[in-house]
PDB file of C-alpha atoms and ligand atoms in Angstrom:
ATOM      1  CA  MET K   1     -78.381  98.493 197.514  1.00  0.00           C
ATOM      2  CA  SER K   2     -74.948  98.626 195.877  1.00  0.00           C
ATOM      3  CA  ASN K   3     -73.909 101.266 193.398  1.00  0.00           C
ATOM      4  CA  VAL K   4     -72.759  98.890 190.632  1.00  0.00           C
ATOM      5  CA  LEU K   5     -76.219  97.356 190.304  1.00  0.00           C
ATOM      6  CA  ILE K   6     -79.624  99.016 190.534  1.00  0.00           C
ATOM      7  CA  GLU K   7     -82.554  96.782 191.520  1.00  0.00           C
ATOM      8  CA  GLU K   8     -86.048  98.139 191.060  1.00  0.00           C
ATOM      9  CA  ARG K   9     -89.607  97.287 190.129  1.00  0.00           C
ATOM     10  CA  ALA K  10     -90.812  99.205 187.123  1.00  0.00           C
ATOM     11  CA  HIS K  11     -92.767  98.586 183.947  1.00  0.00           C
ATOM     12  CA  GLY K  12     -94.444  95.638 185.737  1.00  0.00           C
ATOM     13  CA  ALA K  13     -91.102  93.825 185.933  1.00  0.00           C
ATOM     14  CA  ARG K  14     -88.102  93.361 188.171  1.00  0.00           C
ATOM     15  CA  ILE K  15     -85.383  95.432 186.540  1.00  0.00           C
ATOM     16  CA  LEU K  16     -81.695  94.835 187.184  1.00  0.00           C
ATOM     17  CA  THR K  17     -79.531  97.605 185.774  1.00  0.00           C
ATOM     18  CA  LEU K  18     -75.768  97.129 185.401  1.00  0.00           C
ATOM     19  CA  ASN K  19     -74.534 100.463 186.666  1.00  0.00           C
ATOM     20  CA  ARG K  20     -70.929 101.119 185.663  1.00  0.00           C
ATOM     21  CA  PRO K  21     -71.544 103.466 182.726  1.00  0.00           C
ATOM     22  CA  GLU K  22     -68.041 104.941 183.029  1.00  0.00           C
ATOM     23  CA  ALA K  23     -66.679 101.431 182.226  1.00  0.00           C
ATOM     24  CA  ARG K  24     -69.507 100.706 179.750  1.00  0.00           C
ATOM     25  CA  ASN K  25     -71.086  98.414 182.385  1.00  0.00           C
ATOM     26  CA  ALA K  26     -68.228  95.907 182.076  1.00  0.00           C
ATOM     27  CA  PHE K  27     -68.274  92.928 184.420  1.00  0.00           C
ATOM     28  CA  SER K  28     -66.017  93.612 187.373  1.00  0.00           C
ATOM     29  CA  ARG K  29     -65.862  90.924 190.069  1.00  0.00           C
ATOM     30  CA  ALA K  30     -68.048  93.105 192.292  1.00  0.00           C
ATOM     31  CA  LEU K  31     -70.688  93.478 189.576  1.00  0.00           C
ATOM     32  CA  VAL K  32     -70.792  89.711 188.946  1.00  0.00           C
ATOM     33  CA  ASP K  33     -71.221  89.070 192.688  1.00  0.00           C
ATOM     34  CA  GLU K  34     -73.973  91.689 193.003  1.00  0.00           C
ATOM     35  CA  LEU K  35     -75.800  90.419 189.952  1.00  0.00           C
ATOM     36  CA  ARG K  36     -75.689  86.811 191.185  1.00  0.00           C
ATOM     37  CA  ALA K  37     -77.219  87.889 194.499  1.00  0.00           C
ATOM     38  CA  ALA K  38     -79.920  89.896 192.709  1.00  0.00           C
ATOM     39  CA  VAL K  39     -80.745  86.988 190.389  1.00  0.00           C
ATOM     40  CA  ALA K  40     -81.028  84.673 193.410  1.00  0.00           C
ATOM     41  CA  ALA K  41     -83.542  87.147 194.863  1.00  0.00           C
ATOM     42  CA  SER K  42     -85.602  87.200 191.631  1.00  0.00           C
ATOM     43  CA  THR K  43     -87.314  83.810 191.808  1.00  0.00           C
ATOM     44  CA  GLN K  44     -90.742  85.293 192.591  1.00  0.00           C
ATOM     45  CA  ALA K  45     -90.789  87.774 189.698  1.00  0.00           C
ATOM     46  CA  ARG K  46     -92.877  87.203 186.547  1.00  0.00           C
ATOM     47  CA  LEU K  47     -90.524  89.135 184.279  1.00  0.00           C
ATOM     48  CA  VAL K  48     -86.871  89.884 184.983  1.00  0.00           C
ATOM     49  CA  VAL K  49     -85.308  92.559 182.802  1.00  0.00           C
ATOM     50  CA  LEU K  50     -81.561  92.973 182.561  1.00  0.00           C
ATOM     51  CA  THR K  51     -80.330  96.273 181.192  1.00  0.00           C
ATOM     52  CA  GLY K  52     -77.426  98.711 181.391  1.00  0.00           C
ATOM     53  CA  ALA K  53     -77.091 102.266 182.675  1.00  0.00           C
ATOM     54  CA  GLY K  54     -76.500 105.074 180.187  1.00  0.00           C
ATOM     55  CA  ASP K  55     -77.065 105.103 176.452  1.00  0.00           C
ATOM     56  CA  LYS K  56     -73.716 103.733 175.303  1.00  0.00           C
ATOM     57  CA  ALA K  57     -73.569 100.133 176.465  1.00  0.00           C
ATOM     58  CA  PHE K  58     -75.630  97.253 177.759  1.00  0.00           C
ATOM     59  CA  CYS K  59     -72.379  95.616 178.857  1.00  0.00           C
ATOM     60  CA  ALA K  60     -68.920  95.739 177.256  1.00  0.00           C
ATOM     61  CA  GLY K  61     -68.042  92.258 178.531  1.00  0.00           C
ATOM     62  CA  ALA K  62     -65.442  91.406 181.134  1.00  0.00           C
ATOM     63  CA  ASP K  63     -63.657  94.339 182.729  1.00  0.00           C
ATOM     64  CA  LEU K  64     -60.461  94.254 180.698  1.00  0.00           C
ATOM     65  CA  LYS K  65     -58.658  96.646 183.050  1.00  0.00           C
ATOM     66  CA  GLU K  66     -59.362  94.442 186.062  1.00  0.00           C
ATOM     67  CA  ARG K  67     -58.428  91.393 183.952  1.00  0.00           C
ATOM     68  CA  ARG K  68     -54.910  92.721 183.326  1.00  0.00           C
ATOM     69  CA  GLY K  69     -54.149  92.455 187.026  1.00  0.00           C
ATOM     70  CA  MET K  70     -55.451  88.893 187.382  1.00  0.00           C
ATOM     71  CA  SER K  71     -53.309  85.763 187.497  1.00  0.00           C
ATOM     72  CA  THR K  72     -54.299  82.828 185.279  1.00  0.00           C
ATOM     73  CA  GLU K  73     -55.833  81.138 188.307  1.00  0.00           C
ATOM     74  CA  GLU K  74     -57.826  84.267 189.202  1.00  0.00           C
ATOM     75  CA  THR K  75     -59.007  84.497 185.594  1.00  0.00           C
ATOM     76  CA  ARG K  76     -60.244  80.890 185.812  1.00  0.00           C
ATOM     77  CA  ARG K  77     -62.114  81.668 189.026  1.00  0.00           C
ATOM     78  CA  PHE K  78     -63.682  84.759 187.457  1.00  0.00           C
ATOM     79  CA  LEU K  79     -64.786  82.651 184.503  1.00  0.00           C
ATOM     80  CA  ASP K  80     -66.357  80.095 186.843  1.00  0.00           C
ATOM     81  CA  ASP K  81     -68.310  82.880 188.562  1.00  0.00           C
ATOM     82  CA  LEU K  82     -69.364  84.407 185.246  1.00  0.00           C
ATOM     83  CA  ASN K  83     -70.583  81.008 184.034  1.00  0.00           C
ATOM     84  CA  ALA K  84     -72.463  80.477 187.281  1.00  0.00           C
ATOM     85  CA  LEU K  85     -74.167  83.849 186.757  1.00  0.00           C
ATOM     86  CA  MET K  86     -75.217  82.940 183.202  1.00  0.00           C
ATOM     87  CA  ASN K  87     -76.538  79.559 184.301  1.00  0.00           C
ATOM     88  CA  GLU K  88     -78.457  81.117 187.193  1.00  0.00           C
ATOM     89  CA  VAL K  89     -80.054  83.651 184.835  1.00  0.00           C
ATOM     90  CA  ALA K  90     -80.963  80.843 182.413  1.00  0.00           C
ATOM     91  CA  ALA K  91     -82.497  78.784 185.242  1.00  0.00           C
ATOM     92  CA  LEU K  92     -84.815  81.524 186.555  1.00  0.00           C
ATOM     93  CA  PRO K  93     -88.472  80.434 186.548  1.00  0.00           C
ATOM     94  CA  ALA K  94     -89.487  83.912 185.348  1.00  0.00           C
ATOM     95  CA  LEU K  95     -89.332  85.014 181.746  1.00  0.00           C
ATOM     96  CA  THR K  96     -86.095  86.968 181.289  1.00  0.00           C
ATOM     97  CA  LEU K  97     -85.475  89.812 178.868  1.00  0.00           C
ATOM     98  CA  ALA K  98     -82.197  91.450 177.935  1.00  0.00           C
ATOM     99  CA  ALA K  99     -83.116  95.080 177.232  1.00  0.00           C
ATOM    100  CA  ILE K 100     -80.059  95.965 175.169  1.00  0.00           C
ATOM    101  CA  ASN K 101     -79.597  99.718 175.440  1.00  0.00           C
ATOM    102  CA  GLY K 102     -76.278  99.962 173.570  1.00  0.00           C
ATOM    103  CA  ALA K 103     -73.200  97.829 172.926  1.00  0.00           C
ATOM    104  CA  ALA K 104     -73.347  94.194 174.063  1.00  0.00           C
ATOM    105  CA  PHE K 105     -69.972  92.577 173.488  1.00  0.00           C
ATOM    106  CA  GLY K 106     -68.288  89.487 174.862  1.00  0.00           C
ATOM    107  CA  GLY K 107     -69.737  88.635 178.265  1.00  0.00           C
ATOM    108  CA  GLY K 108     -72.415  91.293 177.702  1.00  0.00           C
ATOM    109  CA  CYS K 109     -73.610  89.396 174.648  1.00  0.00           C
ATOM    110  CA  GLU K 110     -73.381  86.142 176.631  1.00  0.00           C
ATOM    111  CA  LEU K 111     -75.595  87.615 179.349  1.00  0.00           C
ATOM    112  CA  ALA K 112     -78.139  88.524 176.667  1.00  0.00           C
ATOM    113  CA  LEU K 113     -77.900  84.990 175.264  1.00  0.00           C
ATOM    114  CA  ALA K 114     -78.611  83.510 178.709  1.00  0.00           C
ATOM    115  CA  CYS K 115     -81.935  85.408 178.736  1.00  0.00           C
ATOM    116  CA  ASP K 116     -85.113  84.050 177.147  1.00  0.00           C
ATOM    117  CA  LEU K 117     -85.680  87.146 175.018  1.00  0.00           C
ATOM    118  CA  ARG K 118     -83.598  89.980 173.666  1.00  0.00           C
ATOM    119  CA  ALA K 119     -84.780  93.426 172.568  1.00  0.00           C
ATOM    120  CA  ALA K 120     -82.545  96.327 171.593  1.00  0.00           C
ATOM    121  CA  VAL K 121     -82.446  99.998 170.750  1.00  0.00           C
ATOM    122  CA  PRO K 122     -81.941 100.671 167.009  1.00  0.00           C
ATOM    123  CA  ASP K 123     -78.282 101.702 167.389  1.00  0.00           C
ATOM    124  CA  ALA K 124     -77.279  98.742 169.572  1.00  0.00           C
ATOM    125  CA  GLN K 125     -74.330  96.610 168.529  1.00  0.00           C
ATOM    126  CA  ILE K 126     -74.015  92.992 169.499  1.00  0.00           C
ATOM    127  CA  GLY K 127     -71.204  90.522 169.162  1.00  0.00           C
ATOM    128  CA  LEU K 128     -68.907  87.888 170.580  1.00  0.00           C
ATOM    129  CA  THR K 129     -65.666  89.718 169.907  1.00  0.00           C
ATOM    130  CA  GLU K 130     -63.329  87.556 172.005  1.00  0.00           C
ATOM    131  CA  VAL K 131     -61.124  86.290 169.164  1.00  0.00           C
ATOM    132  CA  THR K 132     -60.001  89.883 168.636  1.00  0.00           C
ATOM    133  CA  LEU K 133     -58.486  89.611 172.139  1.00  0.00           C
ATOM    134  CA  GLY K 134     -56.847  86.220 171.624  1.00  0.00           C
ATOM    135  CA  ILE K 135     -59.474  84.229 173.538  1.00  0.00           C
ATOM    136  CA  ILE K 136     -62.841  82.644 172.796  1.00  0.00           C
ATOM    137  CA  PRO K 137     -66.224  83.222 174.432  1.00  0.00           C
ATOM    138  CA  GLY K 138     -65.989  81.605 177.858  1.00  0.00           C
ATOM    139  CA  ALA K 139     -69.376  82.138 179.483  1.00  0.00           C
ATOM    140  CA  GLY K 140     -71.584  80.080 177.202  1.00  0.00           C
ATOM    141  CA  GLY K 141     -71.328  82.114 174.002  1.00  0.00           C
ATOM    142  CA  THR K 142     -70.167  79.351 171.649  1.00  0.00           C
ATOM    143  CA  GLN K 143     -72.953  77.072 172.866  1.00  0.00           C
ATOM    144  CA  ARG K 144     -75.876  79.446 173.306  1.00  0.00           C
ATOM    145  CA  LEU K 145     -75.301  81.463 170.126  1.00  0.00           C
ATOM    146  CA  ALA K 146     -75.000  78.284 168.032  1.00  0.00           C
ATOM    147  CA  ARG K 147     -78.220  76.925 169.544  1.00  0.00           C
ATOM    148  CA  LEU K 148     -80.021  80.182 168.844  1.00  0.00           C
ATOM    149  CA  VAL K 149     -78.904  81.021 165.306  1.00  0.00           C
ATOM    150  CA  GLY K 150     -77.349  77.734 164.104  1.00  0.00           C
ATOM    151  CA  PRO K 151     -73.706  76.595 163.984  1.00  0.00           C
ATOM    152  CA  SER K 152     -72.821  78.137 160.637  1.00  0.00           C
ATOM    153  CA  ARG K 153     -73.970  81.657 161.539  1.00  0.00           C
ATOM    154  CA  ALA K 154     -72.424  81.296 165.017  1.00  0.00           C
ATOM    155  CA  LYS K 155     -69.071  80.333 163.483  1.00  0.00           C
ATOM    156  CA  GLU K 156     -69.227  83.300 161.117  1.00  0.00           C
ATOM    157  CA  LEU K 157     -70.019  85.741 163.929  1.00  0.00           C
ATOM    158  CA  ILE K 158     -67.610  84.309 166.517  1.00  0.00           C
ATOM    159  CA  ALA K 159     -64.663  83.508 164.228  1.00  0.00           C
ATOM    160  CA  LEU K 160     -64.726  87.008 162.773  1.00  0.00           C
ATOM    161  CA  GLY K 161     -65.518  88.756 166.057  1.00  0.00           C
ATOM    162  CA  ARG K 162     -68.287  90.490 164.168  1.00  0.00           C
ATOM    163  CA  ARG K 163     -70.215  93.408 165.692  1.00  0.00           C
ATOM    164  CA  LEU K 164     -73.782  93.130 164.397  1.00  0.00           C
ATOM    165  CA  GLY K 165     -76.150  96.073 164.194  1.00  0.00           C
ATOM    166  CA  ALA K 166     -79.638  95.684 165.654  1.00  0.00           C
ATOM    167  CA  ALA K 167     -81.369  95.268 162.283  1.00  0.00           C
ATOM    168  CA  ASP K 168     -79.011  92.443 161.262  1.00  0.00           C
ATOM    169  CA  ALA K 169     -79.338  90.802 164.686  1.00  0.00           C
ATOM    170  CA  LEU K 170     -83.127  90.958 164.342  1.00  0.00           C
ATOM    171  CA  ALA K 171     -82.944  89.406 160.868  1.00  0.00           C
ATOM    172  CA  ILE K 172     -81.119  86.292 162.152  1.00  0.00           C
ATOM    173  CA  GLY K 173     -83.337  85.862 165.211  1.00  0.00           C
ATOM    174  CA  LEU K 174     -80.766  87.025 167.732  1.00  0.00           C
ATOM    175  CA  LEU K 175     -83.219  89.777 168.719  1.00  0.00           C
ATOM    176  CA  SER K 176     -86.995  89.591 169.034  1.00  0.00           C
ATOM    177  CA  ASP K 177     -87.646  93.317 168.890  1.00  0.00           C
ATOM    178  CA  VAL K 178     -85.892  96.550 167.957  1.00  0.00           C
ATOM    179  CA  GLY K 179     -87.207  99.855 169.273  1.00  0.00           C
ATOM    180  CA  ASP K 180     -87.755 100.763 172.913  1.00  0.00           C
ATOM    181  CA  PRO K 181     -86.869  97.657 174.965  1.00  0.00           C
ATOM    182  CA  LEU K 182     -88.392  98.927 178.222  1.00  0.00           C
ATOM    183  CA  ALA K 183     -91.682  99.753 176.502  1.00  0.00           C
ATOM    184  CA  TRP K 184     -91.590  96.232 175.054  1.00  0.00           C
ATOM    185  CA  ALA K 185     -90.945  94.879 178.559  1.00  0.00           C
ATOM    186  CA  GLU K 186     -94.004  96.731 179.811  1.00  0.00           C
ATOM    187  CA  ARG K 187     -96.184  95.128 177.132  1.00  0.00           C
ATOM    188  CA  LEU K 188     -94.737  91.695 177.936  1.00  0.00           C
ATOM    189  CA  ALA K 189     -95.419  92.179 181.641  1.00  0.00           C
ATOM    190  CA  ALA K 190     -99.042  93.113 180.906  1.00  0.00           C
ATOM    191  CA  GLN K 191     -99.485  89.965 178.803  1.00  0.00           C
ATOM    192  CA  LEU K 192     -97.767  87.779 181.392  1.00  0.00           C
ATOM    193  CA  ALA K 193    -100.255  88.963 184.006  1.00  0.00           C
ATOM    194  CA  ASN K 194    -102.872  86.820 182.200  1.00  0.00           C
ATOM    195  CA  THR K 195    -100.774  83.657 182.430  1.00  0.00           C
ATOM    196  CA  ALA K 196    -100.188  81.115 185.202  1.00  0.00           C
ATOM    197  CA  PRO K 197     -96.671  81.449 186.683  1.00  0.00           C
ATOM    198  CA  LEU K 198     -96.089  77.727 187.237  1.00  0.00           C
ATOM    199  CA  ALA K 199     -97.255  76.962 183.715  1.00  0.00           C
ATOM    200  CA  VAL K 200     -94.895  79.566 182.237  1.00  0.00           C
ATOM    201  CA  ALA K 201     -91.976  78.171 184.244  1.00  0.00           C
ATOM    202  CA  ALA K 202     -92.845  74.603 183.198  1.00  0.00           C
ATOM    203  CA  ALA K 203     -93.124  75.573 179.523  1.00  0.00           C
ATOM    204  CA  LYS K 204     -89.730  77.261 179.729  1.00  0.00           C
ATOM    205  CA  ARG K 205     -88.147  74.173 181.252  1.00  0.00           C
ATOM    206  CA  ALA K 206     -89.756  71.850 178.706  1.00  0.00           C
ATOM    207  CA  ILE K 207     -88.378  73.946 175.833  1.00  0.00           C
ATOM    208  CA  ASP K 208     -84.873  74.263 177.345  1.00  0.00           C
ATOM    209  CA  GLU K 209     -84.537  70.619 178.344  1.00  0.00           C
ATOM    210  CA  GLY K 210     -85.977  69.235 175.119  1.00  0.00           C
ATOM    211  CA  ALA K 211     -84.327  71.527 172.599  1.00  0.00           C
ATOM    212  CA  HIS K 212     -81.483  69.201 171.680  1.00  0.00           C
ATOM    213  CA  LEU K 213     -82.989  65.815 172.345  1.00  0.00           C
ATOM    214  CA  PRO K 214     -84.387  63.468 169.741  1.00  0.00           C
ATOM    215  CA  ILE K 215     -88.103  64.259 169.290  1.00  0.00           C
ATOM    216  CA  ALA K 216     -89.360  61.208 171.224  1.00  0.00           C
ATOM    217  CA  GLU K 217     -87.254  62.136 174.249  1.00  0.00           C
ATOM    218  CA  GLY K 218     -88.285  65.776 173.902  1.00  0.00           C
ATOM    219  CA  LEU K 219     -91.947  64.775 173.935  1.00  0.00           C
ATOM    220  CA  ALA K 220     -91.320  62.767 177.106  1.00  0.00           C
ATOM    221  CA  VAL K 221     -89.763  65.873 178.672  1.00  0.00           C
ATOM    222  CA  GLU K 222     -92.838  67.881 177.702  1.00  0.00           C
ATOM    223  CA  ARG K 223     -95.103  65.268 179.275  1.00  0.00           C
ATOM    224  CA  ARG K 224     -93.127  65.354 182.527  1.00  0.00           C
ATOM    225  CA  TRP K 225     -93.499  69.118 182.762  1.00  0.00           C
ATOM    226  CA  TYR K 226     -97.171  68.946 181.782  1.00  0.00           C
ATOM    227  CA  GLU K 227     -97.661  66.597 184.736  1.00  0.00           C
ATOM    228  CA  THR K 228     -96.348  69.288 187.095  1.00  0.00           C
ATOM    229  CA  THR K 229     -99.283  71.542 186.127  1.00  0.00           C
ATOM    230  CA  LEU K 230    -101.984  68.896 186.504  1.00  0.00           C
ATOM    231  CA  GLY K 231    -102.385  69.115 190.268  1.00  0.00           C
ATOM    232  CA  THR K 232    -102.142  72.895 190.547  1.00  0.00           C
ATOM    233  CA  GLU K 233    -104.777  75.253 191.898  1.00  0.00           C
ATOM    234  CA  ASP K 234    -104.112  77.465 188.900  1.00  0.00           C
ATOM    235  CA  ARG K 235    -105.186  74.725 186.486  1.00  0.00           C
ATOM    236  CA  ARG K 236    -108.471  74.335 188.377  1.00  0.00           C
ATOM    237  CA  GLU K 237    -108.896  78.114 188.422  1.00  0.00           C
ATOM    238  CA  GLY K 238    -108.310  78.245 184.643  1.00  0.00           C
ATOM    239  CA  LEU K 239    -111.102  75.746 184.018  1.00  0.00           C
ATOM    240  CA  ARG K 240    -113.448  77.441 186.520  1.00  0.00           C
ATOM    241  CA  ALA K 241    -112.864  80.875 185.042  1.00  0.00           C
ATOM    242  CA  PHE K 242    -113.512  79.546 181.539  1.00  0.00           C
ATOM    243  CA  ALA K 243    -116.809  78.004 182.651  1.00  0.00           C
ATOM    244  CA  GLU K 244    -117.795  81.200 184.493  1.00  0.00           C
ATOM    245  CA  LYS K 245    -116.802  83.386 181.517  1.00  0.00           C
ATOM    246  CA  ARG K 246    -114.470  85.579 183.593  1.00  0.00           C
ATOM    247  CA  PRO K 247    -110.715  86.204 183.547  1.00  0.00           C
ATOM    248  CA  PRO K 248    -108.774  83.743 185.737  1.00  0.00           C
ATOM    249  CA  VAL K 249    -106.984  84.837 188.889  1.00  0.00           C
ATOM    250  CA  PHE K 250    -103.782  82.819 189.082  1.00  0.00           C
ATOM    251  CA  ARG K 251    -101.883  82.508 192.359  1.00  0.00           C
ATOM    252  CA  GLY K 252     -98.851  80.469 191.336  1.00  0.00           C
ATOM    253  CA  ARG K 253     -99.993  77.440 193.332  1.00  0.00           C
TER     254      ARG K 253
HETATM  255  N1  COA I   1     -63.489  96.727 180.364  1.00  0.00           N
HETATM  256  C1  COA I   1     -63.066  97.798 181.036  1.00  0.00           C
HETATM  257  N2  COA I   1     -63.277  99.056 180.621  1.00  0.00           N
HETATM  258  C2  COA I   1     -63.934  99.222 179.475  1.00  0.00           C
HETATM  259  C3  COA I   1     -64.427  98.162 178.720  1.00  0.00           C
HETATM  260  C4  COA I   1     -64.187  96.850 179.198  1.00  0.00           C
HETATM  261  N3  COA I   1     -64.622  95.752 178.560  1.00  0.00           N
HETATM  262  N4  COA I   1     -65.043  98.642 177.608  1.00  0.00           N
HETATM  263  C5  COA I   1     -64.945  99.992 177.697  1.00  0.00           C
HETATM  264  N5  COA I   1     -64.255 100.345 178.817  1.00  0.00           N
HETATM  265  C6  COA I   1     -63.891 101.679 179.271  1.00  0.00           C
HETATM  266  C7  COA I   1     -62.879 102.308 178.342  1.00  0.00           C
HETATM  267  O1  COA I   1     -61.580 101.837 178.622  1.00  0.00           O
HETATM  268  C8  COA I   1     -63.074 103.760 178.646  1.00  0.00           C
HETATM  269  O2  COA I   1     -62.418 104.064 179.843  1.00  0.00           O
HETATM  270  P1  COA I   1     -61.544 105.429 179.992  1.00  0.00           P
HETATM  271  O3  COA I   1     -62.557 106.537 179.977  1.00  0.00           O
HETATM  272  O4  COA I   1     -60.876 105.259 181.331  1.00  0.00           O
HETATM  273  O5  COA I   1     -60.615 105.469 178.826  1.00  0.00           O
HETATM  274  C9  COA I   1     -64.573 103.868 178.900  1.00  0.00           C
HETATM  275  O6  COA I   1     -65.015 102.550 179.195  1.00  0.00           O
HETATM  276  C10 COA I   1     -65.338 104.340 177.687  1.00  0.00           C
HETATM  277  O7  COA I   1     -64.937 103.537 176.589  1.00  0.00           O
HETATM  278  P2  COA I   1     -64.974 104.064 175.099  1.00  0.00           P
HETATM  279  O8  COA I   1     -64.389 103.009 174.231  1.00  0.00           O
HETATM  280  O9  COA I   1     -64.382 105.427 175.034  1.00  0.00           O
HETATM  281  O10 COA I   1     -66.565 104.194 174.906  1.00  0.00           O
HETATM  282  P3  COA I   1     -67.434 104.161 173.579  1.00  0.00           P
HETATM  283  O11 COA I   1     -68.817 104.488 174.024  1.00  0.00           O
HETATM  284  O12 COA I   1     -66.816 104.959 172.486  1.00  0.00           O
HETATM  285  O13 COA I   1     -67.396 102.620 173.099  1.00  0.00           O
HETATM  286  C11 COA I   1     -67.591 100.229 173.413  1.00  0.00           C
HETATM  287  C12 COA I   1     -68.032 101.619 173.898  1.00  0.00           C
HETATM  288  C13 COA I   1     -68.230  99.216 174.333  1.00  0.00           C
HETATM  289  C14 COA I   1     -68.049 100.038 171.972  1.00  0.00           C
HETATM  290  C15 COA I   1     -66.042 100.139 173.452  1.00  0.00           C
HETATM  291  O14 COA I   1     -65.612 100.612 174.711  1.00  0.00           O
HETATM  292  C16 COA I   1     -65.513  98.740 173.288  1.00  0.00           C
HETATM  293  O15 COA I   1     -65.437  98.236 172.194  1.00  0.00           O
HETATM  294  N6  COA I   1     -65.090  98.101 174.436  1.00  0.00           N
HETATM  295  C17 COA I   1     -64.451  96.805 174.434  1.00  0.00           C
HETATM  296  C18 COA I   1     -65.460  95.722 174.174  1.00  0.00           C
HETATM  297  C19 COA I   1     -64.789  94.386 174.249  1.00  0.00           C
HETATM  298  O16 COA I   1     -63.921  94.045 173.456  1.00  0.00           O
HETATM  299  N7  COA I   1     -65.199  93.614 175.281  1.00  0.00           N
HETATM  300  C20 COA I   1     -64.576  92.396 175.656  1.00  0.00           C
HETATM  301  C21 COA I   1     -65.040  91.280 174.853  1.00  0.00           C
HETATM  302  S1  COA I   1     -64.266  89.804 175.420  1.00  0.00           S
END
């Protein structure tokens, strides 16, 4: 186990903790590499929680000190790796939760946006602040934020580099819950235990793939993913358990 990332099982979930509190958990190259490896090893989990060490920051974005020493070409490569990380998080079959324990700016906010769900502590601050540094979000922020909260709100937040408080982020649907994110994760994990893993993964895919298609094409996407559940043992188990009036035991097959 590395020291910049802590991997553990707790609260019924696989928890990945960005562990550079002295740099507000900013993304160094080493942290991006470690996180990508940990995400690749998370395909069997039911719930993957991403969080940050300490009580100040979830992640303060790219490591701006490391960035100063990078050539333009190195910056491009870093951006490619950061994008790959976000896409790998978004593609996980498990439900993913950003447990935002403090500031989530720039790439930290983009990591949260790549997750399925976001929950934060009451004093968290969230924002895509890149324009205040002369750049724009480069790891999916312009696309994922606009899809989540709509283009007009995304333009307002991104063009002004706004830092939103948790209550405001909750009000626009950027967060699902404000309070104790790890306690929320524990409740989610308990609820997920009653669901079939392949069905959850298929539902996630159907939603992601269909979100920006015309409705007829989206419905065809849903049908394709429905088909993937038809031949599963878990579907048969669901029907059997219903008939036998007992809770189902799903095996992810
Ligand atoms: N990259 C590298 N180091 C960072 C960092 C980043 N993105 N964000 C914070 N740090 C470092 C600070 O330089 C400081 O280091 P030092 O002790 O060597 O001076 C240390 O983390 C603590 O930062 P500080 O600002 O004192 O902590 P804070 O708790 O008062 O505030 C933040 C935390 C996240 C609100 C604040 O650090 C911040 O706004 N960071 C920049 C966020 C940003 O613009 N990200 C990039 C978006 S593209």
